[in-house]
């Protein structure tokens, strides 16, 4: 990963693991990467709100390990965000650490964007990010949903719909659109090149490629 992404001028990346058998195992993988590449890897915690150990894992990953973000992948963990009462107290616990929350948007009926806007309005002190601009299914919808929620961003990876990406910049401004790679699932050259194809100014490109990530990572865990 480090070699491949560095080839495209990427100097730092936020990563989460979702391929192990439990959230704790996923987080151990990321902790190892943080230790091996401290200047390159920003670790994100995988938290499953249904797990009884979720609160302990929040304290372990954000408190002890100083991970600098959390990723929710509801389709991976098998819950519907609109019918998961455990989710709200888990989000409340994460908010105490001041790190941003990433949400896998689109690609599944379990990943609808609506409920997350309620959490973002409840917690204006932290930032939220819809990855993949919620895909083809919910791309335009998610942009409209978060238009007036200044602490909600979108991330660009794995969404190749140029009209959706342009709409994100037009509606939200370049200050709320974050570059991502979705490595290793998508070719990094395409993820980089499509941003240049949006016709952005140099200042807008700087926002998308790195300034917005720096803002998301500007937390007590940095």
mmCIF file of C-alpha atoms in Angstrom:
data_model
loop_
_atom_site.group_PDB
_atom_site.id
_atom_site.type_symbol
_atom_site.label_atom_id
_atom_site.label_comp_id
_atom_site.label_asym_id
_atom_site.label_seq_id
_atom_site.Cartn_x
_atom_site.Cartn_y
_atom_site.Cartn_z
ATOM 1 C CA UNK A 1 0.000 0.000 0.000
ATOM 2 C CA UNK A 2 2.679 2.503 1.004
ATOM 3 C CA UNK A 3 4.679 1.872 -2.164
ATOM 4 C CA UNK A 4 1.684 2.017 -4.491
ATOM 5 C CA UNK A 5 0.093 5.142 -3.038
ATOM 6 C CA UNK A 6 3.417 6.946 -2.675
ATOM 7 C CA UNK A 7 3.886 6.545 -6.424
ATOM 8 C CA UNK A 8 0.983 8.982 -6.894
ATOM 9 C CA UNK A 9 2.356 11.573 -4.516
ATOM 10 C CA UNK A 10 0.209 10.486 -1.575
ATOM 11 C CA UNK A 11 2.088 11.208 1.654
ATOM 12 C CA UNK A 12 -0.463 10.206 4.282
ATOM 13 C CA UNK A 13 -3.570 8.013 4.242
ATOM 14 C CA UNK A 14 -6.387 7.129 6.611
ATOM 15 C CA UNK A 15 -7.150 3.407 6.683
ATOM 16 C CA UNK A 16 -9.511 0.937 8.307
ATOM 17 C CA UNK A 17 -9.597 -2.856 8.171
ATOM 18 C CA UNK A 18 -12.856 -4.733 7.594
ATOM 19 C CA UNK A 19 -11.518 -8.096 6.456
ATOM 20 C CA UNK A 20 -10.878 -9.833 9.792
ATOM 21 C CA UNK A 21 -13.335 -11.848 11.888
ATOM 22 C CA UNK A 22 -14.101 -9.200 14.503
ATOM 23 C CA UNK A 23 -13.815 -5.482 15.052
ATOM 24 C CA UNK A 24 -11.038 -6.055 17.596
ATOM 25 C CA UNK A 25 -9.002 -8.069 15.088
ATOM 26 C CA UNK A 26 -9.597 -5.395 12.443
ATOM 27 C CA UNK A 27 -8.319 -2.734 14.791
ATOM 28 C CA UNK A 28 -5.245 -4.767 15.704
ATOM 29 C CA UNK A 29 -4.301 -4.860 12.009
ATOM 30 C CA UNK A 30 -4.571 -1.078 11.792
ATOM 31 C CA UNK A 31 -2.655 -0.574 15.033
ATOM 32 C CA UNK A 32 0.175 -2.628 13.569
ATOM 33 C CA UNK A 33 0.229 -0.464 10.439
ATOM 34 C CA UNK A 34 0.258 2.688 12.565
ATOM 35 C CA UNK A 35 3.274 1.372 14.452
ATOM 36 C CA UNK A 36 5.135 0.368 11.300
ATOM 37 C CA UNK A 37 4.387 3.511 9.271
ATOM 38 C CA UNK A 38 3.649 6.278 11.797
ATOM 39 C CA UNK A 39 4.243 9.114 9.324
ATOM 40 C CA UNK A 40 2.121 7.575 6.558
ATOM 41 C CA UNK A 41 -0.816 5.811 8.221
ATOM 42 C CA UNK A 42 -3.658 7.487 10.077
ATOM 43 C CA UNK A 43 -5.632 4.727 11.760
ATOM 44 C CA UNK A 44 -9.415 4.568 11.797
ATOM 45 C CA UNK A 45 -11.275 2.321 14.222
ATOM 46 C CA UNK A 46 -13.826 -0.238 13.074
ATOM 47 C CA UNK A 47 -16.725 -0.111 15.533
ATOM 48 C CA UNK A 48 -19.717 -2.453 15.452
ATOM 49 C CA UNK A 49 -22.453 -0.836 17.572
ATOM 50 C CA UNK A 50 -24.178 -4.178 18.107
ATOM 51 C CA UNK A 51 -21.202 -5.664 19.926
ATOM 52 C CA UNK A 52 -21.363 -5.540 23.746
ATOM 53 C CA UNK A 53 -17.668 -4.580 23.707
ATOM 54 C CA UNK A 54 -18.252 -1.549 21.462
ATOM 55 C CA UNK A 55 -17.741 1.011 24.234
ATOM 56 C CA UNK A 56 -14.586 -0.682 25.501
ATOM 57 C CA UNK A 57 -13.271 -0.810 21.938
ATOM 58 C CA UNK A 58 -13.947 2.900 21.479
ATOM 59 C CA UNK A 59 -11.887 3.653 24.575
ATOM 60 C CA UNK A 60 -9.135 1.249 23.501
ATOM 61 C CA UNK A 61 -8.798 2.506 19.927
ATOM 62 C CA UNK A 62 -9.438 6.210 20.404
ATOM 63 C CA UNK A 63 -8.095 6.527 23.937
ATOM 64 C CA UNK A 64 -5.148 4.130 24.146
ATOM 65 C CA UNK A 65 -4.193 3.723 20.469
ATOM 66 C CA UNK A 66 -5.010 7.326 19.488
ATOM 67 C CA UNK A 67 -6.720 6.357 16.261
ATOM 68 C CA UNK A 68 -7.957 9.487 14.522
ATOM 69 C CA UNK A 69 -11.319 8.497 13.095
ATOM 70 C CA UNK A 70 -14.026 5.837 13.095
ATOM 71 C CA UNK A 71 -15.559 3.964 10.172
ATOM 72 C CA UNK A 72 -19.069 2.519 10.254
ATOM 73 C CA UNK A 73 -19.790 -0.249 7.734
ATOM 74 C CA UNK A 74 -23.343 -1.345 8.456
ATOM 75 C CA UNK A 75 -23.641 -3.852 5.625
ATOM 76 C CA UNK A 76 -20.441 -5.558 6.753
ATOM 77 C CA UNK A 77 -21.663 -5.897 10.330
ATOM 78 C CA UNK A 78 -25.247 -6.680 9.342
ATOM 79 C CA UNK A 79 -27.432 -3.958 10.801
ATOM 80 C CA UNK A 80 -29.782 -1.336 9.407
ATOM 81 C CA UNK A 81 -28.787 2.121 10.601
ATOM 82 C CA UNK A 82 -32.437 3.170 10.698
ATOM 83 C CA UNK A 83 -33.290 0.336 13.096
ATOM 84 C CA UNK A 84 -30.264 0.101 15.371
ATOM 85 C CA UNK A 85 -30.958 1.643 18.790
ATOM 86 C CA UNK A 86 -27.406 0.856 19.914
ATOM 87 C CA UNK A 87 -26.016 3.316 17.369
ATOM 88 C CA UNK A 88 -26.859 6.617 19.060
ATOM 89 C CA UNK A 89 -25.082 5.997 22.390
ATOM 90 C CA UNK A 90 -22.081 4.649 20.473
ATOM 91 C CA UNK A 91 -21.901 7.838 18.389
ATOM 92 C CA UNK A 92 -22.234 9.864 21.603
ATOM 93 C CA UNK A 93 -19.253 7.989 23.079
ATOM 94 C CA UNK A 94 -17.132 8.586 19.978
ATOM 95 C CA UNK A 95 -17.984 12.288 19.985
ATOM 96 C CA UNK A 96 -16.279 12.693 23.353
ATOM 97 C CA UNK A 97 -12.950 12.005 21.641
ATOM 98 C CA UNK A 98 -13.446 14.684 18.980
ATOM 99 C CA UNK A 99 -12.496 12.499 16.003
ATOM 100 C CA UNK A 100 -14.469 12.395 12.763
ATOM 101 C CA UNK A 101 -16.842 9.615 11.755
ATOM 102 C CA UNK A 102 -16.829 8.018 8.308
ATOM 103 C CA UNK A 103 -19.886 6.215 6.982
ATOM 104 C CA UNK A 104 -19.984 3.806 4.082
ATOM 105 C CA UNK A 105 -22.776 5.231 1.970
ATOM 106 C CA UNK A 106 -24.713 3.580 -0.831
ATOM 107 C CA UNK A 107 -24.268 0.080 -2.259
ATOM 108 C CA UNK A 108 -26.711 -1.524 0.149
ATOM 109 C CA UNK A 109 -30.172 -0.967 1.626
ATOM 110 C CA UNK A 110 -28.399 -1.112 4.987
ATOM 111 C CA UNK A 111 -26.335 1.975 4.125
ATOM 112 C CA UNK A 112 -28.963 4.669 3.563
ATOM 113 C CA UNK A 113 -27.750 8.162 4.515
ATOM 114 C CA UNK A 114 -30.775 9.660 6.249
ATOM 115 C CA UNK A 115 -30.249 8.792 9.921
ATOM 116 C CA UNK A 116 -26.671 10.064 9.918
ATOM 117 C CA UNK A 117 -27.806 13.623 9.314
ATOM 118 C CA UNK A 118 -29.587 13.509 12.677
ATOM 119 C CA UNK A 119 -26.353 12.514 14.420
ATOM 120 C CA UNK A 120 -24.409 15.241 12.613
ATOM 121 C CA UNK A 121 -26.903 17.870 13.743
ATOM 122 C CA UNK A 122 -26.761 16.512 17.301
ATOM 123 C CA UNK A 123 -22.944 16.644 17.314
ATOM 124 C CA UNK A 124 -21.837 19.805 15.462
ATOM 125 C CA UNK A 125 -18.547 19.609 17.374
ATOM 126 C CA UNK A 126 -17.291 16.665 15.275
ATOM 127 C CA UNK A 127 -17.159 15.997 11.558
ATOM 128 C CA UNK A 128 -18.895 13.298 9.531
ATOM 129 C CA UNK A 129 -17.957 11.936 6.093
ATOM 130 C CA UNK A 130 -20.040 9.974 3.605
ATOM 131 C CA UNK A 131 -17.542 7.818 1.710
ATOM 132 C CA UNK A 132 -17.988 7.280 -2.035
ATOM 133 C CA UNK A 133 -20.426 10.247 -2.078
ATOM 134 C CA UNK A 134 -22.930 7.489 -1.202
ATOM 135 C CA UNK A 135 -22.471 5.801 -4.583
ATOM 136 C CA UNK A 136 -24.714 6.035 -7.617
ATOM 137 C CA UNK A 137 -27.768 5.068 -5.584
ATOM 138 C CA UNK A 138 -27.712 7.902 -3.059
ATOM 139 C CA UNK A 139 -25.148 10.352 -4.472
ATOM 140 C CA UNK A 140 -27.444 13.226 -5.371
ATOM 141 C CA UNK A 141 -29.640 12.539 -2.349
ATOM 142 C CA UNK A 142 -26.783 12.658 0.150
ATOM 143 C CA UNK A 143 -25.471 15.923 -1.308
ATOM 144 C CA UNK A 144 -28.866 17.557 -0.842
ATOM 145 C CA UNK A 145 -29.282 16.049 2.631
ATOM 146 C CA UNK A 146 -26.054 17.562 3.949
ATOM 147 C CA UNK A 147 -26.143 20.826 2.000
ATOM 148 C CA UNK A 148 -26.876 22.834 5.148
ATOM 149 C CA UNK A 149 -24.902 20.685 7.615
ATOM 150 C CA UNK A 150 -21.430 22.282 7.657
ATOM 151 C CA UNK A 151 -19.791 19.455 9.628
ATOM 152 C CA UNK A 152 -20.698 16.859 6.974
ATOM 153 C CA UNK A 153 -18.242 16.063 4.156
ATOM 154 C CA UNK A 154 -18.206 13.623 1.248
ATOM 155 C CA UNK A 155 -15.299 11.447 0.082
ATOM 156 C CA UNK A 156 -14.713 10.736 -3.602
ATOM 157 C CA UNK A 157 -13.399 7.179 -3.959
ATOM 158 C CA UNK A 158 -15.210 4.475 -5.928
ATOM 159 C CA UNK A 159 -17.725 6.935 -7.346
ATOM 160 C CA UNK A 160 -16.947 7.384 -11.023
ATOM 161 C CA UNK A 161 -20.106 9.385 -11.799
ATOM 162 C CA UNK A 162 -18.603 12.705 -12.843
ATOM 163 C CA UNK A 163 -21.934 14.501 -12.655
ATOM 164 C CA UNK A 164 -22.267 13.508 -8.988
ATOM 165 C CA UNK A 165 -18.701 14.578 -8.188
ATOM 166 C CA UNK A 166 -19.195 17.940 -9.909
ATOM 167 C CA UNK A 167 -22.486 18.419 -8.077
ATOM 168 C CA UNK A 168 -20.752 17.726 -4.774
ATOM 169 C CA UNK A 169 -18.232 20.504 -5.400
ATOM 170 C CA UNK A 170 -20.904 22.886 -6.709
ATOM 171 C CA UNK A 171 -23.320 22.403 -3.805
ATOM 172 C CA UNK A 172 -20.978 21.736 -0.882
ATOM 173 C CA UNK A 173 -17.933 23.671 -2.029
ATOM 174 C CA UNK A 174 -14.459 22.240 -2.441
ATOM 175 C CA UNK A 175 -13.961 22.672 1.324
ATOM 176 C CA UNK A 176 -16.261 19.701 2.039
ATOM 177 C CA UNK A 177 -15.103 17.239 -0.628
ATOM 178 C CA UNK A 178 -12.291 14.875 0.399
ATOM 179 C CA UNK A 179 -10.127 12.785 -1.918
ATOM 180 C CA UNK A 180 -9.967 9.049 -1.268
ATOM 181 C CA UNK A 181 -8.601 5.971 -3.023
ATOM 182 C CA UNK A 182 -10.588 2.955 -1.732
ATOM 183 C CA UNK A 183 -7.283 1.070 -1.988
ATOM 184 C CA UNK A 184 -6.876 -1.804 -2.869
ATOM 185 C CA UNK A 185 -10.284 -2.147 -4.511
ATOM 186 C CA UNK A 186 -10.000 0.662 -7.072
ATOM 187 C CA UNK A 187 -7.094 1.688 -9.353
ATOM 188 C CA UNK A 188 -5.366 4.619 -7.691
ATOM 189 C CA UNK A 189 -4.514 6.302 -10.997
ATOM 190 C CA UNK A 190 -8.209 6.543 -11.889
ATOM 191 C CA UNK A 191 -9.095 7.923 -8.464
ATOM 192 C CA UNK A 192 -6.455 10.642 -8.892
ATOM 193 C CA UNK A 193 -7.133 11.417 -12.557
ATOM 194 C CA UNK A 194 -10.892 11.843 -12.141
ATOM 195 C CA UNK A 195 -10.309 14.697 -9.673
ATOM 196 C CA UNK A 196 -8.221 16.539 -12.252
ATOM 197 C CA UNK A 197 -11.006 15.995 -14.791
ATOM 198 C CA UNK A 198 -13.447 17.998 -12.661
ATOM 199 C CA UNK A 199 -11.977 21.265 -13.906
ATOM 200 C CA UNK A 200 -11.182 22.647 -10.462
ATOM 201 C CA UNK A 201 -8.929 25.593 -9.710
ATOM 202 C CA UNK A 202 -5.563 25.004 -8.081
ATOM 203 C CA UNK A 203 -6.955 26.127 -4.738
ATOM 204 C CA UNK A 204 -9.934 23.773 -5.044
ATOM 205 C CA UNK A 205 -7.627 20.887 -5.926
ATOM 206 C CA UNK A 206 -5.576 21.602 -2.821
ATOM 207 C CA UNK A 207 -8.760 21.514 -0.736
ATOM 208 C CA UNK A 208 -9.833 18.161 -2.131
ATOM 209 C CA UNK A 209 -6.445 16.461 -2.248
ATOM 210 C CA UNK A 210 -5.092 17.393 1.181
ATOM 211 C CA UNK A 211 -6.358 20.471 3.017
ATOM 212 C CA UNK A 212 -9.697 18.934 3.942
ATOM 213 C CA UNK A 213 -8.027 15.775 5.224
ATOM 214 C CA UNK A 214 -5.772 17.933 7.375
ATOM 215 C CA UNK A 215 -8.885 19.582 8.831
ATOM 216 C CA UNK A 216 -10.477 16.208 9.590
ATOM 217 C CA UNK A 217 -7.299 15.004 11.256
ATOM 218 C CA UNK A 218 -6.847 18.162 13.346
ATOM 219 C CA UNK A 219 -8.045 16.563 16.580
ATOM 220 C CA UNK A 220 -6.614 15.799 20.038
ATOM 221 C CA UNK A 221 -5.530 12.414 18.615
ATOM 222 C CA UNK A 222 -3.342 13.941 15.892
#
